[in-house]
Amino acid sequence: MPKKLGRYTIEFENKIFVQSFSAVAGKKESEGPLKEFFDKIFQDTTLGEETWEKSESKLQSQVVKLSLKKAKLTSEDIDYIFSGDLLNQNISSTFGLKKFGIPFLGQYGACSTMAQNLVLASIFIESKVANRTLAVTSSHFCSAERQFRFPLEYGGQRTPTAQWTVTGSGSVILGLEKKTDIYINKVTVGKITDLGIKDQNNMGAAMAPAAFETLQNFFSDTETIPEDYDAIFTGDLGAVGSNLLRDLLIKEKNIDISKNHKDCGLIIFKRKEQDVHSGGSGCGCSASVLCSYILSKLQKKEFKNIIFMATGALMSPTSVQQNEPIPGIAHLVNFRTV
Amino acid sequence: MPKKLGRYTIEFENKIFVQSFSAVAGKKESEGPLKEFFDKIFQDTTLGEETWEKSESKLQSQVVKLSLKKAKLTSEDIDYIFSGDLLNQNISSTFGLKKFGIPFLGQYGACSTMAQNLVLASIFIESKVANRTLAVTSSHFCSAERQFRFPLEYGGQRTPTAQWTVTGSGSVILGLEKKTDIYINKVTVGKITDLGIKDQNNMGAAMAPAAFETLQNFFSDTETIPEDYDAIFTGDLGAVGSNLLRDLLIKEKNIDISKNHKDCGLIIFKRKEQDVHSGGSGCGCSASVLCSYILSKLQKKEFKNIIFMATGALMSPTSVQQNEPIPGIAHLVNFRTV
């Protein structure tokens, strides 16, 4: 039986093993530091499709195919698929995954979606309602820009605190069978946190309070400290949000994560050279960093116990236009190796 | 341990009891046949808010408050809340629920969301990761019209196959404690089904194939027949979709549901008199019918064993403009009484 630690954290009785993982990315991402870790790079970010929305859908279908192939499974072997994305009504997921015919549960956690999918996918395995589950998400710079900000053709200026939406996708298959040495041990579900930030060009600041909330809940529930983990990955707070998170933890709780904290939005790009301002963002940012760099390092035992906490900004262009604040959320997954 | 029946259906070992349920609705809904079943009616559908989006959020916060009160619980007693809605980036849910401080998992299943929420909320109870969970969703005619169709002020004509978005919300609290006689026994998760329907004014036709798929999977997985159930509620296929579903089941599988099939979109309004064309729709349609009429009838033992299957059309205005088809999905929950 799973154990509830405190109010927010679940410790699994079973080892929820990663069966396989894969990540795909676009041209700009391939020019960053993680190039060698991606399974597939699309230099042509249209992926041969007529619309950016269909290009993003194809990122998801490609990455799911790769994960199935690596685990030597077919879509019939997957009991449930958890997916979501940033586009209105989750259309990248719907259109990208419909042909697989896998029972589908659509998720929305903005850029926290990969962690949310993993929380649900692992609980389904732990509870024995599923033998194998798949978690996937994506984002695409071009579909996100035109939906959330400006048409690309407009060539709008970006503010220094703005983040750059990653073109990429990551997927993980989970199950009880030990196909890799990596397993999910604990998960923490976040709550909606709103400190009244209204600047949609500063998502890092909007998400940092949620990241603070979930991370300190996790440490408190598990009675652990940052040094117990090889690395603490947040995604995607960027430069502004990362600094805010570290400051909040020190000032409010005297918790120092500076030694082993890394942000997915900061490690996917060479920030200054690639002109991405505060760093990468989008559901596909933390998902593609997790499913390339992070899980590879776990597989090689360079990491043995890490925290993956994805953060999301729960706004829409409508709520921003209506001058509403930007609530944030963060969900956390603790990966370990046997 | 839960039992997997066939590929799609889960039978719970535990009785996942409904702790409380409540439904709120707008003026037009209060003029329909279910008036007496709603807990609260808002004659002023602005709910005193400045924007329709905030009005819809308030439907959710009001209905959650009612469910907590009826179950004599506070938000601290709820381990996880599952919510989603039709608005871009789920803002009705985010803004309606943020003040409760309950760990939040945002869902997107279009009009199937209430069933999806109940599937997840019951699996969390069965797996013992939660003591109590809450499932809620909403829709609002005015926020949906302007996002999916036309600004209200435009006064666009509606086609005969179009459905009318319900202004309403429903919520259910689940747990192992026997606070009512109603429990969830089985759930079936649907897969994305796309037969190429492209008419966004005929959602019933787009969703009927998904409803057919899930319902026949449920009958086949459980080895039961329509007559085993006091009623089979779909939501919200409307008149066009309901006829298509019945025809498909007869023609493809020789399953006759005509004796006990009811559609939430057809029972919430007096269809002809209230001029709602093919019937009601929206996440709040099946949710408010479930949490008023259906669960009340179960509580009074007028029903003892029913099927609740909510259906969703997984399109966005963008995908429709791009001439993509409208994929559908349907999730199913089997409620019984002790």
XYZ file of C-alpha atoms in Angstrom:
676
model
C 0.000 0.000 0.000
C 1.316 3.496 -0.721
C 2.187 5.640 2.268
C 0.958 9.197 2.639
C 3.725 11.384 4.038
C 2.345 14.590 5.486
C -0.436 16.260 3.521
C 1.170 16.368 0.103
C 3.544 13.488 -0.556
C 2.955 9.865 -1.556
C 5.604 7.186 -1.094
C 4.989 4.118 -3.240
C 5.198 0.600 -1.885
C 6.261 -0.653 -5.316
C 9.143 0.534 -7.410
C 7.447 2.177 -10.386
C 10.073 1.458 -13.029
C 10.814 3.542 -16.071
C 10.401 1.082 -18.949
C 11.812 3.464 -21.536
C 12.131 7.176 -22.203
C 12.751 9.357 -25.225
C 12.978 12.969 -26.237
C 12.763 14.832 -29.527
C 13.632 18.464 -30.159
C 13.896 21.208 -32.773
C 16.753 23.020 -34.485
C 17.379 25.693 -31.852
C 17.392 23.082 -29.073
C 19.939 21.047 -31.048
C 22.239 24.074 -30.981
C 22.178 24.041 -27.181
C 24.176 21.976 -24.675
C 21.875 18.916 -24.721
C 22.181 18.055 -28.424
C 23.768 14.642 -27.863
C 21.036 13.577 -25.438
C 18.044 13.926 -27.776
C 16.850 10.820 -29.615
C 15.799 12.758 -32.672
C 16.262 16.313 -33.855
C 14.019 18.041 -36.372
C 16.096 20.622 -38.240
C 12.915 21.462 -40.146
C 10.614 22.434 -37.314
C 7.520 22.184 -39.521
C 8.130 18.415 -39.408
C 6.710 18.481 -42.923
C 3.262 19.563 -41.703
C 1.049 22.367 -42.990
C 0.334 24.034 -39.644
C 2.426 24.578 -36.501
C -0.277 22.814 -34.485
C 0.141 19.691 -36.608
C 3.937 20.005 -36.292
C 3.565 19.960 -32.519
C 1.199 16.970 -32.685
C 3.820 15.142 -34.702
C 6.430 15.770 -31.986
C 4.170 13.792 -29.638
C 3.438 10.955 -32.040
C 7.148 10.643 -32.894
C 8.285 10.536 -29.281
C 5.624 7.992 -28.317
C 6.674 5.749 -31.209
C 10.289 5.981 -30.036
C 9.408 5.085 -26.448
C 7.312 2.107 -27.562
C 10.130 0.899 -29.808
C 12.786 1.231 -27.104
C 10.655 -0.734 -24.633
C 9.816 -3.310 -27.348
C 6.109 -2.660 -26.841
C 3.152 -1.809 -29.042
C 0.343 0.611 -28.249
C -1.777 -2.418 -27.247
C 0.621 -2.943 -24.317
C -0.099 0.496 -22.847
C -3.160 0.625 -20.590
C -3.472 4.403 -20.276
C -1.832 7.421 -21.794
C -1.608 10.737 -19.908
C -0.972 13.764 -22.036
C -1.578 17.466 -22.223
C -0.056 20.565 -23.762
C -0.298 24.346 -23.898
C -2.604 24.718 -26.884
C -6.255 25.588 -26.396
C -8.260 22.428 -25.677
C -5.076 20.298 -25.708
C -5.161 19.769 -29.469
C -1.491 18.815 -29.855
C -2.142 15.821 -27.617
C -5.502 14.848 -29.109
C -4.390 15.006 -32.713
C -0.934 13.600 -32.023
C -2.140 10.575 -30.101
C -5.500 9.647 -31.607
C -4.113 7.047 -33.983
C -2.538 5.001 -31.154
C -5.951 3.895 -29.818
C -4.751 3.910 -26.199
C -7.270 4.831 -23.436
C -6.590 8.541 -23.021
C -6.804 10.896 -20.037
C -6.139 14.496 -21.072
C -4.250 16.619 -18.553
C -3.718 20.328 -18.117
C -1.025 21.680 -15.826
C 0.547 24.239 -18.178
C 4.343 23.740 -18.040
C 3.951 21.430 -15.007
C 2.164 18.881 -17.191
C 5.012 16.340 -17.454
C 5.261 16.031 -13.678
C 1.473 15.845 -13.371
C 1.328 13.090 -16.001
C 4.031 11.148 -14.151
C 2.178 11.512 -10.837
C -0.980 10.018 -12.345
C 0.819 7.428 -14.461
C 2.718 6.139 -11.409
C -0.366 6.077 -9.162
C -2.165 3.978 -11.792
C 0.712 1.454 -11.689
C 0.938 1.446 -7.890
C -2.809 0.867 -7.596
C -2.687 -2.062 -10.047
C -5.336 -0.634 -12.328
C -2.670 -0.603 -15.039
C 0.336 -2.674 -16.018
C 1.904 0.006 -18.135
C 1.212 3.699 -18.533
C 2.684 6.377 -20.742
C 3.290 10.040 -19.881
C 3.956 12.519 -22.686
C 3.782 16.226 -23.375
C 5.066 18.732 -25.906
C 5.456 22.354 -26.816
C 6.404 24.141 -30.026
C 7.798 27.651 -30.201
C 5.724 28.602 -33.234
C 2.340 27.294 -32.056
C 2.825 28.795 -28.584
C 4.008 32.200 -29.816
C 1.023 32.790 -32.014
C -1.470 31.578 -29.442
C -0.058 33.270 -26.349
C 1.850 36.263 -27.696
C 2.170 37.611 -31.235
C 2.018 36.136 -34.735
C 5.614 35.259 -35.657
C 5.419 37.593 -38.656
C 4.821 40.550 -36.335
C 8.353 40.262 -34.971
C 7.459 41.545 -31.494
C 10.232 42.553 -29.083
C 10.798 40.291 -26.092
C 11.342 41.608 -22.574
C 14.469 40.571 -20.607
C 12.358 38.430 -18.227
C 10.564 36.590 -21.069
C 11.261 32.895 -21.695
C 11.615 31.033 -24.982
C 9.151 28.194 -25.647
C 11.028 24.974 -26.348
C 10.174 22.980 -29.469
C 10.332 19.494 -28.085
C 8.580 16.551 -26.564
C 9.391 13.845 -24.039
C 7.731 10.601 -23.073
C 8.182 7.952 -20.403
C 6.651 4.484 -20.132
C 6.116 3.221 -16.580
C 5.475 -0.268 -15.202
C 6.451 -2.732 -12.488
C 8.824 -4.690 -14.712
C 12.477 -3.745 -14.182
C 13.429 -2.693 -17.715
C 15.771 0.071 -16.534
C 17.318 0.743 -13.126
C 15.290 3.939 -12.707
C 12.111 4.067 -10.648
C 9.710 6.580 -9.165
C 9.729 6.505 -5.408
C 7.672 9.477 -4.261
C 5.419 12.151 -5.738
C 4.080 15.452 -4.401
C 1.013 17.144 -5.849
C 0.983 20.928 -5.757
C -1.770 23.375 -5.029
C -2.622 26.536 -6.920
C -0.495 29.375 -5.567
C -1.199 32.995 -6.423
C 0.839 35.889 -5.085
C -0.685 38.370 -7.518
C 2.010 38.510 -10.241
C 0.420 39.941 -13.396
C 3.303 40.242 -15.872
C 2.854 37.557 -18.531
C 6.401 38.241 -19.685
C 7.685 37.135 -16.306
C 6.367 33.616 -15.861
C 9.332 32.701 -13.678
C 8.172 35.139 -11.019
C 4.612 33.834 -11.286
C 5.704 30.210 -10.848
C 8.421 30.609 -8.189
C 5.977 30.813 -5.241
C 4.316 27.544 -6.352
C 7.737 25.907 -6.706
C 8.653 27.118 -3.221
C 5.412 25.736 -1.800
C 5.734 22.258 -3.330
C 9.459 21.873 -2.668
C 9.266 22.867 0.969
C 6.214 20.609 1.413
C 8.226 17.738 -0.040
C 11.215 18.334 2.252
C 8.950 18.678 5.254
C 6.768 15.622 4.391
C 9.790 13.397 3.728
C 12.003 14.847 6.462
C 14.842 15.211 3.975
C 17.176 18.058 3.030
C 18.525 19.245 -0.356
C 21.860 17.451 0.238
C 20.020 14.103 0.262
C 19.544 14.481 -3.492
C 22.132 14.397 -6.280
C 20.247 17.125 -8.065
C 17.051 19.151 -7.809
C 15.648 19.948 -11.244
C 13.000 22.596 -11.588
C 11.324 23.347 -14.863
C 11.043 25.899 -16.150
C 11.616 28.826 -13.897
C 14.335 30.387 -16.021
C 16.916 32.750 -14.558
C 14.467 35.102 -12.854
C 12.285 32.389 -11.310
C 15.246 30.268 -10.219
C 16.764 33.136 -8.264
C 13.411 33.905 -6.682
C 12.914 30.262 -5.656
C 16.362 30.072 -4.027
C 15.804 33.349 -2.218
C 12.347 32.340 -0.985
C 13.639 29.020 0.356
C 16.511 30.662 2.205
C 14.529 33.567 3.592
C 11.330 31.763 4.546
C 12.580 28.303 5.496
C 16.363 28.508 5.725
C 16.640 25.814 3.029
C 19.655 26.197 0.721
C 19.324 24.470 -2.653
C 22.036 26.476 -4.396
C 24.547 23.605 -4.448
C 22.478 21.132 -6.437
C 19.666 23.109 -8.033
C 19.387 23.142 -11.825
C 16.560 24.533 -13.916
C 15.473 22.773 -17.124
C 14.901 26.183 -18.723
C 18.531 27.103 -18.075
C 20.271 23.885 -19.116
C 18.515 23.362 -22.465
C 19.936 26.558 -24.036
C 23.162 28.530 -23.872
C 21.132 31.398 -22.533
C 23.157 34.428 -23.557
C 24.536 33.097 -26.858
C 21.195 31.733 -28.008
C 19.381 34.931 -27.003
C 16.612 33.214 -25.040
C 16.490 35.936 -22.375
C 15.421 34.314 -19.070
C 15.640 30.734 -20.452
C 13.503 28.010 -21.985
C 9.884 27.256 -21.154
C 6.856 25.291 -22.345
C 5.580 21.819 -21.444
C 8.174 20.381 -23.803
C 11.064 22.056 -21.961
C 11.054 20.086 -18.716
C 9.725 17.000 -20.538
C 12.506 16.949 -23.133
C 15.221 17.703 -20.549
C 13.881 14.954 -18.251
C 13.649 12.394 -21.052
C 17.110 13.153 -22.432
C 19.701 14.524 -20.019
C 18.189 13.685 -16.616
C 17.033 10.102 -17.194
C 20.235 9.303 -19.152
C 22.327 10.448 -16.192
C 20.216 8.260 -13.897
C 20.610 5.314 -16.257
C 24.380 5.752 -16.133
C 24.190 6.046 -12.327
C 25.748 9.484 -12.466
C 22.667 10.446 -10.483
C 21.013 8.034 -8.069
C 18.357 10.104 -6.384
C 16.928 13.243 -7.924
C 13.987 15.597 -7.659
C 12.103 16.590 -10.807
C 9.667 19.414 -10.141
C 7.862 20.961 -13.117
C 6.134 24.299 -12.703
C 3.178 25.763 -14.566
C 1.644 29.209 -15.001
C -2.124 28.721 -15.018
C -3.141 31.756 -17.050
C -4.743 32.220 -20.442
C -4.487 35.202 -22.803
C -8.093 35.988 -21.768
C -7.318 36.075 -18.049
C -4.253 38.245 -18.710
C -6.261 40.681 -20.840
C -8.788 40.849 -18.024
C -5.953 41.925 -15.715
C -6.173 38.818 -13.552
C -3.057 37.598 -11.712
C -1.134 34.523 -12.902
C -1.559 31.580 -10.518
C 1.187 28.967 -10.504
C 1.400 25.273 -9.678
C 4.257 22.788 -9.243
C 4.199 19.004 -9.066
C 7.189 16.933 -7.973
C 8.495 13.462 -8.823
C 11.370 11.748 -7.013
C 13.341 9.394 -9.272
C 15.848 6.926 -7.856
C 17.984 4.081 -9.151
C 18.199 0.543 -7.766
C -7.053 -4.963 -5.325
C -9.030 -3.567 -8.266
C -9.862 -6.000 -11.043
C -9.223 -5.188 -14.682
C -12.122 -6.429 -16.809
C -11.122 -6.714 -20.449
C -8.943 -3.926 -21.826
C -10.987 -0.941 -20.756
C -12.891 -1.491 -17.508
C -11.818 -1.388 -13.855
C -13.888 -2.994 -11.107
C -13.044 -1.651 -7.653
C -12.472 -3.899 -4.673
C -13.733 -1.162 -2.348
C -17.012 0.634 -2.514
C -16.029 4.191 -3.437
C -18.809 6.051 -1.647
C -20.278 9.359 -2.658
C -19.821 11.527 0.442
C -21.945 14.355 -0.880
C -22.980 15.921 -4.175
C -24.361 19.255 -5.283
C -25.326 21.121 -8.405
C -25.870 24.776 -9.246
C -27.424 26.180 -12.419
C -28.481 29.331 -14.225
C -31.800 30.954 -15.083
C -32.542 29.052 -18.288
C -31.734 25.724 -16.616
C -34.119 26.619 -13.783
C -36.895 26.962 -16.379
C -36.355 23.358 -17.463
C -37.610 20.081 -15.953
C -34.842 19.723 -13.326
C -35.473 22.953 -11.414
C -36.375 21.236 -8.133
C -33.195 19.144 -8.164
C -30.632 21.960 -8.202
C -29.177 23.097 -4.886
C -28.881 26.681 -5.974
C -30.113 28.672 -8.964
C -28.532 31.904 -10.169
C -31.248 33.999 -11.808
C -28.534 36.581 -12.481
C -26.076 34.545 -14.521
C -23.307 37.119 -14.039
C -23.242 35.912 -10.409
C -22.319 39.505 -9.660
C -18.983 39.233 -11.471
C -17.463 41.573 -14.048
C -16.616 38.952 -16.685
C -18.335 35.753 -17.832
C -15.137 33.853 -17.090
C -15.288 34.953 -13.461
C -18.998 34.091 -13.357
C -18.143 30.566 -14.446
C -15.350 30.326 -11.867
C -17.858 31.312 -9.222
C -20.159 28.457 -10.251
C -17.311 26.098 -9.338
C -16.419 27.745 -6.060
C -20.089 27.833 -5.038
C -20.723 24.195 -5.829
C -17.555 23.055 -4.032
C -18.569 25.022 -0.940
C -21.993 23.350 -1.025
C -20.506 19.863 -1.332
C -18.103 20.485 1.561
C -20.931 21.818 3.710
C -23.228 18.879 2.957
C -20.480 16.391 3.840
C -19.587 18.428 6.953
C -16.013 18.762 5.719
C -13.555 21.583 5.155
C -11.119 21.942 2.271
C -8.397 20.566 4.582
C -10.268 17.236 4.541
C -9.980 16.872 0.774
C -6.722 15.298 -0.404
C -7.022 16.056 -4.113
C -9.347 18.011 -6.341
C -9.892 17.056 -9.997
C -11.299 19.769 -12.179
C -11.373 21.003 -15.722
C -13.589 23.027 -18.012
C -14.019 24.212 -21.597
C -12.219 27.529 -21.385
C -8.736 27.938 -22.815
C -6.132 26.779 -20.291
C -8.894 25.688 -17.854
C -9.195 29.130 -16.277
C -12.673 28.601 -14.791
C -11.232 25.806 -12.683
C -7.971 27.537 -11.753
C -9.545 30.813 -10.719
C -12.609 29.181 -9.144
C -10.660 26.771 -6.982
C -7.396 28.536 -6.100
C -8.621 29.863 -2.771
C -9.434 26.369 -1.434
C -5.738 25.394 -1.229
C -6.448 21.758 -2.119
C -3.798 19.811 -4.109
C -5.057 20.272 -7.667
C -4.854 18.112 -10.779
C -6.264 19.920 -13.829
C -8.144 17.769 -16.318
C -9.250 18.246 -19.893
C -11.814 15.959 -21.477
C -14.087 18.607 -23.035
C -17.690 17.685 -22.103
C -16.524 14.275 -20.840
C -14.613 15.972 -18.017
C -16.986 15.063 -15.167
C -16.700 11.359 -15.927
C -12.914 11.670 -16.325
C -12.655 13.466 -12.976
C -14.721 10.734 -11.311
C -12.550 8.002 -12.845
C -9.395 9.584 -11.408
C -10.981 10.597 -8.102
C -12.225 7.041 -7.514
C -8.909 5.410 -8.491
C -7.127 7.667 -5.977
C -9.481 6.406 -3.238
C -9.216 2.761 -4.296
C -5.420 2.971 -4.324
C -5.357 4.495 -0.826
C -3.313 7.500 -1.869
C -6.273 9.622 -0.768
C -8.960 9.486 1.872
C -11.242 11.931 0.132
C -11.252 13.404 -3.345
C -13.432 15.955 -5.062
C -14.545 15.997 -8.709
C -15.984 19.195 -10.166
C -16.543 20.856 -13.510
C -18.560 23.699 -14.997
C -19.681 25.460 -18.124
C -21.311 28.812 -18.764
C -23.311 29.683 -21.866
C -21.833 33.157 -22.170
C -18.153 32.283 -21.693
C -18.437 29.299 -24.065
C -20.331 31.174 -26.792
C -17.796 33.926 -27.103
C -14.824 31.592 -27.009
C -16.099 28.852 -29.330
C -18.640 30.604 -31.540
C -19.629 34.258 -31.744
C -19.696 37.218 -29.361
C -23.176 37.232 -27.801
C -23.797 40.733 -29.178
C -23.418 39.417 -32.729
C -26.636 37.431 -32.393
C -25.515 34.614 -34.715
C -28.095 32.117 -35.996
C -27.871 28.581 -34.639
C -28.203 25.513 -36.860
C -30.812 22.833 -36.023
C -28.078 20.369 -34.959
C -26.370 22.881 -32.619
C -26.491 22.381 -28.849
C -26.941 24.931 -26.085
C -24.137 25.243 -23.521
C -25.498 24.735 -20.018
C -24.732 27.329 -17.341
C -24.107 25.053 -14.412
C -21.686 23.136 -12.274
C -21.696 19.892 -10.340
C -19.386 18.403 -7.748
C -19.026 15.098 -5.945
C -16.897 14.193 -2.918
C -15.713 10.576 -2.814
C -14.298 8.467 0.011
C -14.491 5.068 1.694
C -16.750 6.243 4.495
C -20.413 5.370 3.918
C -21.974 8.829 4.060
C -24.591 8.022 1.404
C -25.772 4.711 -0.018
C -24.291 5.499 -3.429
C -20.951 4.133 -4.550
C -18.839 3.804 -7.671
C -18.351 0.230 -8.688
C -16.721 0.273 -12.107
C -15.174 2.768 -14.513
C -14.249 2.596 -18.199
C -11.742 4.951 -19.786
C -12.351 5.860 -23.414
C -9.987 6.299 -26.308
C -9.949 9.081 -28.868
C -12.336 8.169 -31.675
C -12.383 10.060 -34.951
C -14.705 9.206 -37.810
C -13.962 12.423 -39.676
C -16.958 14.578 -38.661
C -16.059 18.231 -39.329
C -19.233 20.166 -38.533
C -18.674 22.057 -35.285
C -22.399 22.728 -35.128
C -23.032 19.010 -34.889
C -21.087 17.881 -31.853
C -23.552 15.052 -31.238
C -22.482 13.384 -34.465
C -18.808 13.895 -33.607
C -19.200 12.344 -30.145
C -21.583 9.452 -30.937
C -18.835 7.125 -32.296
C -16.805 7.603 -29.089
C -19.907 6.915 -26.988
C -20.558 3.780 -29.029
C -16.973 2.619 -28.538
C -16.895 3.095 -24.756
C -20.382 1.721 -24.099
C -19.889 -1.429 -26.112
C -16.460 -1.921 -24.494
C -18.115 -1.644 -21.089
C -20.844 -4.182 -21.929
C -18.307 -6.547 -23.401
C -15.755 -6.151 -20.542
C -18.416 -6.643 -17.841
C -20.479 -9.233 -19.724
C -23.623 -7.270 -18.985
C -26.525 -6.023 -21.112
C -28.488 -2.750 -21.091
C -31.350 -4.348 -19.131
C -28.980 -4.939 -16.185
C -29.057 -1.185 -15.526
C -31.932 0.977 -14.317
C -30.799 3.718 -16.635
C -27.996 4.573 -19.049
C -27.198 8.286 -19.005
C -25.122 9.774 -21.757
C -24.027 13.356 -21.767
C -24.345 15.310 -23.831
C -25.126 13.839 -27.192
C -28.320 15.797 -27.694
C -31.058 14.591 -30.025
C -28.860 14.025 -33.072
C -26.067 12.220 -31.229
C -28.436 10.106 -29.139
C -30.160 8.756 -32.224
C -26.806 8.027 -33.843
C -25.575 6.177 -30.747
C -28.692 3.995 -30.580
C -28.495 3.234 -34.291
C -24.783 2.380 -34.142
C -25.288 0.012 -31.209
C -28.157 -1.797 -32.930
C -26.536 -2.013 -36.334
C -22.982 -2.860 -35.307
C -23.483 -4.882 -32.145
C -27.207 -5.681 -31.912
C -27.346 -3.879 -28.538
C -30.656 -2.119 -27.862
C -30.454 0.686 -25.283
C -33.684 2.414 -26.341
C -35.662 1.266 -23.260
C -33.452 2.855 -20.622
C -31.241 5.381 -22.391
C -31.482 9.034 -21.364
C -29.218 11.865 -22.454
C -28.267 14.642 -20.006
C -28.496 17.145 -22.858
C -32.111 16.164 -23.444
C -33.407 16.002 -19.867
C -32.036 19.328 -18.639
C -34.173 21.424 -21.024
C -37.650 21.238 -22.544
C -35.982 21.078 -25.899
C -38.617 22.504 -28.221
C -40.164 25.045 -25.838
C -36.812 26.345 -24.633
C -35.457 26.543 -28.190
C -32.208 24.705 -27.479
C -32.194 22.925 -30.858
C -30.463 19.546 -30.416
C -30.229 19.863 -26.592
C -27.870 20.980 -23.831
C -24.102 20.615 -23.823
C -20.954 21.752 -22.015
C -18.995 20.188 -19.133
C -21.590 21.603 -16.760
C -24.462 19.806 -18.506
C -23.704 16.214 -17.575
C -22.102 17.355 -14.294
C -25.144 19.315 -13.127
C -27.591 16.596 -14.239
C -25.516 13.921 -12.470
C -25.215 15.945 -9.271
C -28.899 16.857 -9.145
C -31.360 14.483 -10.809
C -29.288 11.297 -11.174
C -27.629 11.083 -7.766
C -30.867 12.180 -6.032
C -32.727 9.314 -7.692
C -29.999 6.932 -6.549
C -30.177 8.316 -3.032
C -33.929 7.666 -2.981
C -33.293 4.170 -4.383
C -35.427 4.939 -7.406
C -32.339 3.830 -9.291
C -29.987 1.196 -7.896
C -27.523 0.605 -10.700
C -26.868 3.140 -13.423
C -24.378 4.022 -16.124
C -23.111 7.597 -16.407
C -21.131 8.133 -19.582
C -20.021 11.662 -20.428
C -18.855 12.462 -23.946
C -16.463 15.118 -25.187
C -15.603 16.707 -28.534
C -11.839 17.241 -28.544
C -11.643 20.149 -30.962
C -10.589 23.775 -30.633
C -11.654 26.751 -32.752
C -8.144 26.602 -34.259
C -8.420 22.959 -35.314
C -11.885 23.631 -36.788
C -10.604 26.635 -38.750
C -7.800 24.445 -40.039
C -10.463 22.053 -41.361
C -9.436 19.215 -39.070
C -12.036 16.617 -38.045
C -13.539 16.601 -34.532
C -12.312 13.631 -32.493
C -14.541 12.452 -29.652
C -14.019 10.659 -26.356
C -16.313 9.096 -23.753
C -15.579 7.947 -20.218
C -17.997 5.842 -18.174
C -18.791 5.504 -14.458
C -21.057 2.839 -12.990
C -22.872 4.015 -9.851
C -24.730 1.580 -7.572
C -26.488 1.703 -4.235
C -25.902 -0.577 -1.259
